[in-house]
Tab-separated table of C-alpha atoms in Angstrom:
chain	number	residue	atom	x	y	z
K	1	ILE	CA	2.617	-19.370	-10.496
K	2	VAL	CA	4.822	-18.500	-7.501
K	3	GLY	CA	5.929	-15.075	-6.335
K	4	ASP	CA	8.881	-14.842	-8.710
K	5	GLY	CA	6.635	-15.507	-11.702
K	6	ARG	CA	7.767	-19.097	-12.206
K	7	LEU	CA	5.181	-21.551	-13.496
K	8	LEU	CA	4.892	-24.636	-11.290
K	9	ASP	CA	2.593	-26.768	-13.410
K	10	VAL	CA	-0.293	-26.872	-15.860
K	11	VAL	CA	-3.478	-28.859	-15.273
K	12	GLU	CA	-6.059	-29.730	-17.890
K	13	GLY	CA	-9.493	-28.113	-17.878
K	14	ARG	CA	-10.974	-24.865	-16.598
K	15	ASP	CA	-13.027	-26.238	-13.713
K	16	ALA	CA	-12.023	-26.582	-10.075
K	17	LEU	CA	-11.441	-30.332	-10.091
K	18	GLY	CA	-8.037	-30.412	-11.792
K	19	ALA	CA	-6.514	-27.709	-9.600
K	20	CYS	CA	-7.971	-29.279	-6.445
K	21	ARG	CA	-6.448	-32.641	-7.334
K	22	TRP	CA	-3.080	-31.030	-8.008
K	23	LEU	CA	-3.075	-29.248	-4.640
K	24	ALA	CA	-4.200	-32.414	-2.856
K	25	GLN	CA	-1.021	-34.102	-4.104
K	26	ARG	CA	1.223	-31.440	-2.557
K	27	PRO	CA	2.601	-31.766	1.005
K	28	THR	CA	0.323	-30.282	3.657
K	29	GLY	CA	3.024	-27.937	4.930
K	30	TRP	CA	3.666	-26.660	1.408
K	31	VAL	CA	-0.010	-25.839	0.871
K	32	ASP	CA	-0.384	-24.260	4.315
K	33	ALA	CA	2.563	-21.957	3.609
K	34	ILE	CA	0.778	-20.261	0.686
K	35	GLY	CA	0.017	-16.727	1.873
K	36	TYR	CA	-1.902	-15.172	-1.015
K	37	VAL	CA	-3.834	-16.434	-4.017
K	38	THR	CA	-4.829	-13.995	-6.749
K	39	LEU	CA	-8.087	-14.609	-8.583
K	40	ASP	CA	-9.577	-13.344	-11.833
K	41	LEU	CA	-13.118	-13.396	-10.377
K	42	SER	CA	-13.736	-16.880	-11.744
K	43	GLY	CA	-16.122	-18.890	-9.608
K	44	ALA	CA	-14.195	-22.095	-10.318
K	45	TYR	CA	-10.891	-20.711	-9.067
K	46	ARG	CA	-12.550	-19.210	-6.020
K	47	LEU	CA	-13.910	-22.671	-5.239
K	48	VAL	CA	-10.355	-24.030	-5.428
K	49	ALA	CA	-9.167	-21.381	-2.974
K	50	ASP	CA	-12.109	-21.958	-0.626
K	51	THR	CA	-11.641	-25.724	-0.702
K	52	MET	CA	-7.877	-26.216	-0.748
K	53	LEU	CA	-6.253	-22.962	0.420
K	54	ALA	CA	-8.028	-22.135	3.647
K	55	ASN	CA	-4.979	-20.337	5.100
K	56	ALA	CA	-4.347	-18.152	2.050
K	57	VAL	CA	-5.741	-14.649	1.635
K	58	GLN	CA	-7.764	-14.372	-1.560
K	59	VAL	CA	-6.996	-11.291	-3.667
K	60	ALA	CA	-9.122	-10.147	-6.605
K	61	ASP	CA	-6.863	-9.052	-9.443
K	62	PRO	CA	-7.391	-5.295	-10.080
K	63	PHE	CA	-7.185	-5.632	-13.859
K	64	HIS	CA	-10.037	-8.138	-13.923
K	65	VAL	CA	-12.151	-6.089	-11.505
K	66	VAL	CA	-11.908	-3.016	-13.728
K	67	ARG	CA	-12.394	-5.133	-16.847
K	68	ILE	CA	-15.707	-6.411	-15.513
K	69	ALA	CA	-16.799	-2.817	-14.889
K	70	ASN	CA	-15.884	-1.971	-18.490
K	71	GLU	CA	-17.755	-5.038	-19.759
K	72	ARG	CA	-20.925	-3.962	-17.952
K	73	LEU	CA	-20.479	-0.487	-19.443
K	74	ASP	CA	-20.192	-1.990	-22.932
K	75	ASP	CA	-23.244	-4.176	-22.299
K	76	THR	CA	-25.236	-1.098	-21.284
K	77	ARG	CA	-24.117	0.832	-24.355
K	78	ARG	CA	-25.128	-2.000	-26.693
K	79	ARG	CA	-28.537	-2.414	-25.053
K	80	VAL	CA	-29.331	1.303	-25.168
K	81	GLN	CA	-28.110	1.413	-28.770
K	82	ASN	CA	-30.576	-1.324	-29.758
K	83	GLU	CA	-33.434	0.148	-27.751
K	84	THR	CA	-33.069	3.660	-29.162
K	85	LEU	CA	-32.069	2.973	-32.782
K	86	GLY	CA	-33.206	-0.609	-33.306
K	87	HIS	CA	-29.915	-1.945	-34.630
K	88	ARG	CA	-26.330	-2.701	-33.682
K	89	GLY	CA	-23.808	0.101	-33.589
K	90	ARG	CA	-22.857	1.736	-36.868
K	91	LYS	CA	-20.027	4.135	-37.462
K	92	ARG	CA	-22.281	7.215	-37.500
K	93	ASP	CA	-24.206	6.298	-34.340
K	94	PRO	CA	-23.332	8.450	-31.292
K	95	LEU	CA	-22.898	5.583	-28.832
K	96	TYR	CA	-20.809	3.568	-31.263
K	97	ARG	CA	-18.574	6.584	-31.825
K	98	ALA	CA	-18.254	6.984	-28.045
K	99	ARG	CA	-17.319	3.363	-27.312
K	100	LYS	CA	-13.559	3.912	-26.909
K	101	LEU	CA	-13.955	7.225	-25.106
K	102	LEU	CA	-16.183	5.516	-22.544
K	103	VAL	CA	-13.800	2.724	-21.567
K	104	LEU	CA	-10.702	4.918	-21.618
K	105	ALA	CA	-9.577	6.126	-18.184
K	106	ASP	CA	-10.976	9.609	-17.611
K	107	GLU	CA	-7.584	11.082	-16.702
K	108	ARG	CA	-6.204	9.999	-20.067
K	109	LEU	CA	-8.606	12.298	-21.906
K	110	ASP	CA	-7.993	15.989	-22.452
K	111	ASP	CA	-10.782	18.575	-22.254
K	112	ASP	CA	-11.669	18.091	-25.921
K	113	GLY	CA	-12.005	14.344	-25.406
K	114	ARG	CA	-14.250	14.805	-22.381
K	115	GLN	CA	-16.449	17.298	-24.217
K	116	ARG	CA	-16.734	14.939	-27.180
K	117	ARG	CA	-17.705	12.058	-24.893
K	118	GLN	CA	-20.360	14.143	-23.157
K	119	GLY	CA	-21.733	15.395	-26.466
K	120	LEU	CA	-22.066	11.876	-27.838
K	121	LEU	CA	-23.811	10.750	-24.655
K	122	ARG	CA	-26.278	13.624	-24.892
K	123	ALA	CA	-27.032	12.579	-28.455
K	124	GLY	CA	-27.339	8.828	-27.926
K	125	ASP	CA	-28.181	8.202	-24.262
K	126	PRO	CA	-31.618	9.764	-23.657
K	127	ARG	CA	-32.219	8.143	-20.253
K	128	GLY	CA	-28.668	8.539	-18.971
K	129	GLU	CA	-28.141	4.803	-18.500
K	130	VAL	CA	-24.805	4.707	-20.307
K	131	ALA	CA	-23.658	7.721	-18.307
K	132	ASP	CA	-24.606	5.873	-15.109
K	133	ALA	CA	-22.600	2.829	-16.207
K	134	TRP	CA	-19.617	5.048	-17.023
K	135	THR	CA	-19.834	6.681	-13.581
K	136	ALA	CA	-19.977	3.221	-11.987
K	137	LYS	CA	-16.890	2.147	-13.926
K	138	GLU	CA	-14.933	5.177	-12.782
K	139	ALA	CA	-16.081	4.579	-9.193
K	140	VAL	CA	-14.706	1.028	-9.387
K	141	ARG	CA	-11.406	2.405	-10.656
K	142	GLY	CA	-11.460	4.788	-7.701
K	143	ILE	CA	-11.207	1.836	-5.319
K	144	TYR	CA	-7.564	1.516	-6.327
K	145	GLN	CA	-6.824	5.140	-5.525
K	146	LEU	CA	-7.356	4.385	-1.835
K	147	ASP	CA	-4.459	3.382	0.412
K	148	ASP	CA	-6.210	2.115	3.531
K	149	PRO	CA	-7.575	-1.461	3.239
K	150	ASP	CA	-10.396	-0.819	5.709
K	151	VAL	CA	-11.498	2.299	3.851
K	152	ALA	CA	-11.323	0.369	0.574
K	153	LEU	CA	-13.556	-2.377	1.971
K	154	GLU	CA	-16.062	0.144	3.289
K	155	TRP	CA	-16.076	2.010	-0.029
K	156	THR	CA	-16.534	-1.216	-2.013
K	157	ASN	CA	-19.486	-2.298	0.132
K	158	GLU	CA	-21.111	1.131	-0.079
K	159	LEU	CA	-20.594	1.198	-3.831
K	160	ALA	CA	-22.132	-2.270	-4.143
K	161	ASP	CA	-25.190	-1.127	-2.174
K	162	THR	CA	-25.544	1.957	-4.365
K	163	LEU	CA	-25.209	0.148	-7.685
K	164	THR	CA	-27.769	-2.540	-6.814
K	165	ASP	CA	-30.474	0.122	-6.487
K	166	PRO	CA	-33.339	-0.740	-8.889
K	167	ALA	CA	-33.108	2.791	-10.280
K	168	TYR	CA	-30.024	1.708	-12.225
K	169	GLY	CA	-29.968	-0.426	-15.355
K	170	PRO	CA	-29.630	-4.221	-15.107
K	171	GLU	CA	-25.966	-4.184	-16.093
K	172	VAL	CA	-25.037	-1.721	-13.348
K	173	GLN	CA	-27.012	-3.752	-10.824
K	174	GLN	CA	-25.127	-6.859	-11.942
K	175	LEU	CA	-21.849	-5.009	-11.365
K	176	GLY	CA	-23.039	-4.090	-7.884
K	177	ARG	CA	-23.788	-7.724	-7.072
K	178	THR	CA	-20.342	-8.727	-8.298
K	179	LEU	CA	-18.711	-6.132	-6.058
K	180	ARG	CA	-20.747	-7.381	-3.107
K	181	ARG	CA	-19.629	-11.003	-3.655
K	182	TRP	CA	-15.977	-10.058	-4.034
K	183	ALA	CA	-15.667	-7.081	-1.666
K	184	ALA	CA	-13.264	-8.778	0.758
K	185	GLN	CA	-11.037	-10.035	-2.059
K	186	ILE	CA	-11.024	-6.618	-3.744
K	187	ALA	CA	-9.984	-4.869	-0.540
K	188	ALA	CA	-7.329	-7.525	0.138
K	189	TRP	CA	-5.277	-6.088	-2.722
K	190	HIS	CA	-4.644	-3.001	-0.594
K	191	ARG	CA	-2.776	-5.161	1.929
K	192	SER	CA	-0.929	-7.495	-0.414
K	193	ARG	CA	-0.528	-5.581	-3.718
K	194	ALA	CA	-0.606	-9.060	-5.288
K	195	THR	CA	-1.809	-9.248	-8.893
K	196	ASN	CA	-2.389	-11.806	-11.608
K	197	GLY	CA	0.263	-10.198	-13.812
K	198	PRO	CA	2.764	-13.104	-13.662
K	199	THR	CA	-0.028	-15.577	-14.401
K	200	GLU	CA	-1.151	-13.583	-17.428
K	201	ALA	CA	2.442	-13.439	-18.674
K	202	ALA	CA	2.781	-17.225	-18.404
K	203	ASN	CA	-0.605	-17.674	-20.055
K	204	ASN	CA	0.459	-15.502	-22.983
K	205	LEU	CA	3.642	-17.546	-23.332
K	206	ALA	CA	1.631	-20.780	-23.281
K	207	LYS	CA	-0.621	-19.469	-26.051
K	208	ARG	CA	2.414	-18.401	-28.060
K	209	ILE	CA	3.870	-21.907	-27.811
K	210	LYS	CA	0.641	-23.366	-29.184
K	211	ARG	CA	0.526	-20.738	-31.923
K	212	VAL	CA	4.111	-21.390	-33.030
K	213	ALA	CA	3.316	-25.101	-33.234
K	214	PHE	CA	0.269	-24.290	-35.405
K	215	GLY	CA	-1.947	-25.766	-32.709
K	216	MET	CA	-1.334	-28.696	-30.356
K	217	THR	CA	-3.986	-31.311	-29.633
K	218	ASP	CA	-1.959	-33.432	-27.208
K	219	PHE	CA	-2.161	-31.847	-23.750
K	220	VAL	CA	0.835	-33.805	-22.393
K	221	HIS	CA	3.138	-32.580	-25.170
K	222	TRP	CA	1.909	-29.017	-24.785
K	223	ARG	CA	2.383	-29.148	-20.998
K	224	VAL	CA	5.992	-30.312	-21.404
K	225	ARG	CA	6.827	-27.408	-23.689
K	226	VAL	CA	5.088	-24.844	-21.487
K	227	LEU	CA	6.966	-26.024	-18.396
K	228	LEU	CA	10.295	-25.952	-20.230
K	229	TYR	CA	9.721	-22.360	-21.323
K	230	ALA	CA	7.757	-20.823	-18.442
K	231	GLY	CA	8.811	-23.128	-15.606
K	232	ARG	CA	12.431	-21.953	-15.699
K	233	PRO	CA	13.796	-25.339	-14.586
K	234	ASP	CA	17.264	-25.817	-13.131
K	235	TRP	CA	18.675	-27.901	-15.949
K	236	THR	CA	21.497	-29.237	-13.778
K	237	LYS	CA	18.976	-30.957	-11.497
K	238	LEU	CA	16.789	-32.507	-14.175
K	239	ALA	CA	17.325	-36.210	-14.758
K	240	THR	CA	15.113	-35.917	-17.845
K	241	ILE	CA	13.568	-33.047	-19.722
K	242	THR	CA	10.187	-34.800	-19.680
K	243	PRO	CA	8.092	-33.855	-16.601
K	244	ALA	CA	6.160	-36.594	-14.874
K	245	THR	CA	2.607	-37.190	-16.081
K	246	PRO	CA	0.229	-35.195	-13.859
């Protein structure tokens, strides 16, 4: 995806090899001119950026950063649920009833919603581990309330150090380690404001194409259709509507 949201190509597989091969086939000057690359915190895509895009600034997509914080919160809630009640969440269980209130942004709740969340935590979170995970999630969201990139980097590193304290649950410590590994990329958003939004839009379109076709097993055929829809080609310059085989 380029800056205007146009899809350049689709490569097969989810590992680093396909993307690295594709970039290796591009002119050196073209690759060197790439200024930013947004990442969804995937290790494979970070490897691509490290290997092939040495001049580009890596930016961790804010949506995926916050999503990981919410996932660790959900993991904590499920573990505490099983440890305290001995079963998965049921509709009458306090933590199950609190699941949506916990992942919802705090500012989107009114006073009644906050009181309900706190009451459910008091009833179902005897050691305060879910509350700790919720606080960690909100602290991660707070990174994006900062304007200064240097302050954001300092805050992210301090938060990572805090969350990896053994006093916290394993899920919160895992979140802290993730923040530590990606601190520079997280803070880079404050300079670039680059996000993965255009990529997600193209990905949704690609999935829609496959859904409309009731599933496609031939990657080449699927790639052609995705590029025709999401690639926004200049039809006047196309000698054929069939892209070259990657």
